[in-house]
Amino acid sequence: SAVISQKPSRDICQRGTSLTIQCQVDSQVTMMFWYRQQPGQSLTLIATANQGSEATYESGFVIDKFPISRPNLTFSTLTVSNMSPEDSSIYLCSALTGTSVNEQYFGPGTRLTVT
Amino acid sequence: AQSVAQPEDQVNVAEGNPLTVKCTYSVSGNPYLFWYVQYPNRGLQFLLKYITGDNLVKGSYGFEAEFNKSQTSFHLKKPSALVSDSALYFCAVRDRRGNNRLAFGKGNQVVVIP
């Protein structure tokens, strides 16, 4: 199993600013992911965070808006850049240990409100 | 690409009655299937998964799910619901031949009425 922590747990930000969310896993994991969960909706995959290389982004998400780092096997950051109210959402970090037969673990989320 | 459908928005059930949350999936190959639960202001918690073998899988908190290949379904069940089961439930699928992406359904709000 893996225990995932995220910082901050919540934040209120002004339009046009940026916020970096940190994700720490208590053990080495195979893959790390970032999801967005908008109010009352399901989880949407933003990107897969690759260690030591550029993240793999899903359709509709770009690096300039959501730069991601993963410097080692247990840590990743997601930055939400040039924020607008439409970016208000819960951002979830997730990790996969081992192979694809395994369940993913999720952090508690970062609740972002953009005013 | 894989996808999941959870047809109901909300499931209301009286405490002590059986609980069913429906899920159907679509993948190009064979699926890995998962159920997660989300309590208010908390992250997702893993409940159970189907990988291979017995079509009936048992998970945490008395939940179980039945894999039906012909109907491409993976419904979540609990014989006797508790008020504490009130939460948001997500079905998810991963294609065995895919890229480890996990696709989620829209979620079902379960309300257990005392």
GROMACS .gro file of C-alpha atoms in nm:
model
  229
    1SER     CA    1   0.000   0.000   0.000
    2ALA     CA    2   0.094   0.365  -0.016
    3VAL     CA    3   0.000   0.666   0.191
    4ILE     CA    4  -0.016   0.991   0.000
    5SER     CA    5  -0.009   1.340   0.147
    6GLN     CA    6  -0.077   1.665  -0.031
    7LYS     CA    7   0.000   2.026   0.054
    8PRO     CA    8  -0.183   2.256   0.078
    9SER     CA    9  -0.513   2.093   0.168
   10ARG     CA   10  -0.701   2.397   0.044
   11ASP     CA   11  -0.634   2.747  -0.081
   12ILE     CA   12  -0.814   3.053  -0.205
   13CYS     CA   13  -0.627   3.229  -0.483
   14GLN     CA   14  -0.674   3.537  -0.695
   15ARG     CA   15  -0.727   3.528  -1.066
   16GLY     CA   16  -0.402   3.540  -1.262
   17THR     CA   17  -0.181   3.390  -0.992
   18SER     CA   18  -0.027   3.043  -0.974
   19LEU     CA   19  -0.038   2.771  -0.710
   20THR     CA   20   0.194   2.474  -0.669
   21ILE     CA   21   0.056   2.160  -0.508
   22GLN     CA   22   0.295   1.910  -0.353
   23CYS     CA   23   0.241   1.535  -0.338
   24GLN     CA   24   0.448   1.303  -0.120
   25VAL     CA   25   0.419   0.924  -0.113
   26ASP     CA   26   0.553   0.724   0.179
   27SER     CA   27   0.709   0.459  -0.047
   28GLN     CA   28   0.855   0.429  -0.394
   29VAL     CA   29   0.585   0.391  -0.656
   30THR     CA   30   0.579   0.292  -1.019
   31MET     CA   31   0.364   0.574  -1.151
   32MET     CA   32   0.216   0.900  -1.027
   33PHE     CA   33  -0.086   1.081  -1.166
   34TRP     CA   34  -0.271   1.407  -1.122
   35TYR     CA   35  -0.650   1.426  -1.144
   36ARG     CA   36  -0.902   1.706  -1.131
   37GLN     CA   37  -1.243   1.667  -0.973
   38GLN     CA   38  -1.476   1.956  -1.043
   39PRO     CA   39  -1.772   2.011  -0.809
   40GLY     CA   40  -2.023   1.729  -0.837
   41GLN     CA   41  -1.830   1.559  -1.115
   42SER     CA   42  -1.605   1.263  -1.172
   43LEU     CA   43  -1.228   1.249  -1.180
   44THR     CA   44  -1.051   1.363  -1.493
   45LEU     CA   45  -0.692   1.263  -1.553
   46ILE     CA   46  -0.471   1.566  -1.614
   47ALA     CA   47  -0.139   1.393  -1.668
   48THR     CA   48   0.097   1.114  -1.577
   49ALA     CA   49   0.401   1.243  -1.390
   50ASN     CA   50   0.715   1.079  -1.526
   51GLN     CA   51   1.028   1.064  -1.317
   52GLY     CA   52   1.308   1.271  -1.464
   53SER     CA   53   1.122   1.360  -1.783
   54GLU     CA   54   0.829   1.562  -1.908
   55ALA     CA   55   0.484   1.460  -1.794
   56THR     CA   56   0.239   1.295  -2.032
   57TYR     CA   57  -0.067   1.515  -2.065
   58GLU     CA   58  -0.420   1.409  -2.152
   59SER     CA   59  -0.624   1.574  -2.422
   60GLY     CA   60  -0.732   1.920  -2.315
   61PHE     CA   61  -0.447   1.977  -2.070
   62VAL     CA   62  -0.119   2.149  -2.160
   63ILE     CA   63   0.215   2.191  -1.992
   64ASP     CA   64   0.205   2.569  -1.991
   65LYS     CA   65  -0.111   2.566  -1.782
   66PHE     CA   66  -0.032   2.266  -1.563
   67PRO     CA   67   0.345   2.219  -1.533
   68ILE     CA   68   0.435   1.902  -1.346
   69SER     CA   69   0.756   1.785  -1.189
   70ARG     CA   70   0.860   1.448  -1.053
   71PRO     CA   71   1.220   1.461  -0.937
   72ASN     CA   72   1.219   1.120  -0.769
   73LEU     CA   73   1.006   0.810  -0.710
   74THR     CA   74   0.809   0.951  -0.417
   75PHE     CA   75   0.745   1.320  -0.489
   76SER     CA   76   0.563   1.526  -0.748
   77THR     CA   77   0.430   1.878  -0.789
   78LEU     CA   78   0.148   2.021  -0.997
   79THR     CA   79   0.132   2.392  -1.068
   80VAL     CA   80  -0.192   2.557  -1.175
   81SER     CA   81  -0.079   2.863  -1.370
   82ASN     CA   82  -0.251   3.190  -1.450
   83MET     CA   83  -0.559   3.079  -1.264
   84SER     CA   84  -0.916   3.165  -1.352
   85PRO     CA   85  -1.239   3.082  -1.165
   86GLU     CA   86  -1.284   2.784  -1.399
   87ASP     CA   87  -0.982   2.625  -1.234
   88SER     CA   88  -1.169   2.602  -0.904
   89SER     CA   89  -1.166   2.232  -0.832
   90ILE     CA   90  -1.022   1.955  -0.620
   91TYR     CA   91  -0.683   1.836  -0.742
   92LEU     CA   92  -0.591   1.480  -0.651
   93CYS     CA   93  -0.255   1.311  -0.658
   94SER     CA   94  -0.254   0.938  -0.721
   95ALA     CA   95   0.006   0.664  -0.725
   96LEU     CA   96   0.032   0.314  -0.864
   97THR     CA   97   0.256   0.059  -0.699
   98GLY     CA   98   0.378  -0.239  -0.897
   99THR     CA   99   0.186  -0.326  -1.212
  100SER     CA  100  -0.146  -0.241  -1.370
  101VAL     CA  101  -0.325  -0.517  -1.178
  102ASN     CA  102  -0.291  -0.306  -0.867
  103GLU     CA  103  -0.524  -0.048  -0.733
  104GLN     CA  104  -0.423   0.317  -0.734
  105TYR     CA  105  -0.393   0.512  -0.414
  106PHE     CA  106  -0.515   0.868  -0.380
  107GLY     CA  107  -0.418   1.164  -0.173
  108PRO     CA  108  -0.676   1.361   0.024
  109GLY     CA  109  -0.692   1.629  -0.243
  110THR     CA  110  -0.629   2.001  -0.261
  111ARG     CA  111  -0.941   2.215  -0.275
  112LEU     CA  112  -0.868   2.521  -0.485
  113THR     CA  113  -1.096   2.823  -0.508
  114VAL     CA  114  -1.009   3.099  -0.752
  115THR     CA  115  -1.172   3.437  -0.699
  116ALA     CA  116  -1.030   0.414  -2.508
  117GLN     CA  117  -1.182   0.274  -2.194
  118SER     CA  118  -1.495   0.424  -2.037
  119VAL     CA  119  -1.737   0.363  -1.754
  120ALA     CA  120  -2.107   0.435  -1.718
  121GLN     CA  121  -2.283   0.472  -1.387
  122PRO     CA  122  -2.640   0.534  -1.497
  123GLU     CA  123  -2.789   0.658  -1.172
  124ASP     CA  124  -2.706   0.990  -1.009
  125GLN     CA  125  -2.824   0.897  -0.662
  126VAL     CA  126  -2.920   0.574  -0.493
  127ASN     CA  127  -3.148   0.592  -0.192
  128VAL     CA  128  -3.185   0.289   0.029
  129ALA     CA  129  -3.326   0.225   0.374
  130GLU     CA  130  -3.087   0.111   0.642
  131GLY     CA  131  -3.075  -0.268   0.655
  132ASN     CA  132  -3.191  -0.312   0.296
  133PRO     CA  133  -2.970  -0.443   0.015
  134LEU     CA  134  -2.765  -0.183  -0.169
  135THR     CA  135  -2.675  -0.202  -0.538
  136VAL     CA  136  -2.474   0.053  -0.736
  137LYS     CA  137  -2.465  -0.014  -1.109
  138CYS     CA  138  -2.165   0.008  -1.339
  139THR     CA  139  -2.106  -0.088  -1.701
  140TYR     CA  140  -1.777  -0.053  -1.883
  141SER     CA  141  -1.624  -0.041  -2.228
  142VAL     CA  142  -1.268  -0.147  -2.314
  143SER     CA  143  -1.099  -0.277  -2.624
  144GLY     CA  144  -0.948  -0.575  -2.443
  145ASN     CA  145  -1.009  -0.744  -2.111
  146PRO     CA  146  -1.064  -0.515  -1.814
  147TYR     CA  147  -0.930  -0.459  -1.472
  148LEU     CA  148  -1.223  -0.321  -1.272
  149PHE     CA  149  -1.225  -0.124  -0.949
  150TRP     CA  150  -1.464   0.036  -0.702
  151TYR     CA  151  -1.370   0.334  -0.489
  152VAL     CA  152  -1.560   0.526  -0.223
  153GLN     CA  153  -1.524   0.893  -0.136
  154TYR     CA  154  -1.645   1.034   0.192
  155PRO     CA  155  -1.701   1.411   0.229
  156ASN     CA  156  -1.378   1.612   0.224
  157ARG     CA  157  -1.164   1.301   0.187
  158GLY     CA  158  -0.975   1.129  -0.092
  159LEU     CA  159  -1.080   0.812  -0.267
  160GLN     CA  160  -1.055   0.485  -0.080
  161PHE     CA  161  -1.017   0.154  -0.260
  162LEU     CA  162  -1.300  -0.096  -0.199
  163LEU     CA  163  -1.237  -0.392  -0.428
  164LYS     CA  164  -1.113  -0.502  -0.768
  165TYR     CA  165  -1.164  -0.767  -1.033
  166ILE     CA  166  -0.854  -0.894  -1.207
  167THR     CA  167  -0.927  -1.254  -1.303
  168GLY     CA  168  -1.083  -1.569  -1.167
  169ASP     CA  169  -1.403  -1.582  -0.963
  170ASN     CA  170  -1.660  -1.338  -1.096
  171LEU     CA  171  -1.775  -1.248  -0.746
  172VAL     CA  172  -1.518  -1.043  -0.560
  173LYS     CA  173  -1.538  -0.939  -0.197
  174GLY     CA  174  -1.394  -0.618  -0.060
  175SER     CA  175  -1.381  -0.386   0.234
  176TYR     CA  176  -1.670  -0.299   0.468
  177GLY     CA  177  -1.885  -0.592   0.353
  178PHE     CA  178  -1.905  -0.484  -0.009
  179GLU     CA  179  -1.889  -0.722  -0.303
  180ALA     CA  180  -1.916  -0.690  -0.678
  181GLU     CA  181  -2.000  -0.927  -0.959
  182PHE     CA  182  -1.818  -0.921  -1.291
  183ASN     CA  183  -2.043  -1.009  -1.585
  184LYS     CA  184  -1.850  -1.024  -1.910
  185SER     CA  185  -2.151  -1.074  -2.138
  186GLN     CA  186  -2.323  -0.768  -1.995
  187THR     CA  187  -1.998  -0.575  -1.947
  188SER     CA  188  -2.110  -0.493  -1.596
  189PHE     CA  189  -1.950  -0.474  -1.252
  190HIS     CA  190  -2.226  -0.385  -1.008
  191LEU     CA  191  -2.139  -0.310  -0.647
  192LYS     CA  192  -2.353  -0.473  -0.378
  193LYS     CA  193  -2.395  -0.488  -0.004
  194PRO     CA  194  -2.652  -0.718   0.158
  195SER     CA  195  -2.745  -0.479   0.439
  196ALA     CA  196  -2.673  -0.107   0.409
  197LEU     CA  197  -2.557   0.106   0.699
  198VAL     CA  198  -2.608   0.479   0.746
  199SER     CA  199  -2.228   0.509   0.745
  200ASP     CA  200  -2.225   0.376   0.386
  201SER     CA  201  -2.363   0.709   0.268
  202ALA     CA  202  -2.093   0.839   0.035
  203LEU     CA  203  -1.993   0.887  -0.328
  204TYR     CA  204  -1.905   0.566  -0.511
  205PHE     CA  205  -1.691   0.548  -0.825
  206CYS     CA  206  -1.646   0.260  -1.065
  207ALA     CA  207  -1.323   0.257  -1.266
  208VAL     CA  208  -1.172   0.049  -1.545
  209ARG     CA  209  -0.824  -0.007  -1.679
  210ASP     CA  210  -0.755  -0.180  -2.009
  211ARG     CA  211  -0.510  -0.469  -1.963
  212ARG     CA  212  -0.339  -0.378  -2.288
  213GLY     CA  213  -0.337  -0.010  -2.213
  214ASN     CA  214  -0.115   0.246  -2.060
  215ASN     CA  215  -0.216   0.219  -1.694
  216ARG     CA  216  -0.475   0.493  -1.730
  217LEU     CA  217  -0.769   0.448  -1.497
  218ALA     CA  218  -1.101   0.576  -1.634
  219PHE     CA  219  -1.371   0.669  -1.382
  220GLY     CA  220  -1.746   0.678  -1.402
  221LYS     CA  221  -1.930   0.992  -1.298
  222GLY     CA  222  -1.998   0.855  -0.953
  223ASN     CA  223  -2.310   0.766  -0.761
  224GLN     CA  224  -2.420   0.936  -0.444
  225VAL     CA  225  -2.553   0.672  -0.205
  226VAL     CA  226  -2.789   0.789   0.067
  227VAL     CA  227  -2.880   0.538   0.336
  228ILE     CA  228  -3.192   0.645   0.519
  229PRO     CA  229  -3.212   0.556   0.889
   0.00000   0.00000   0.00000
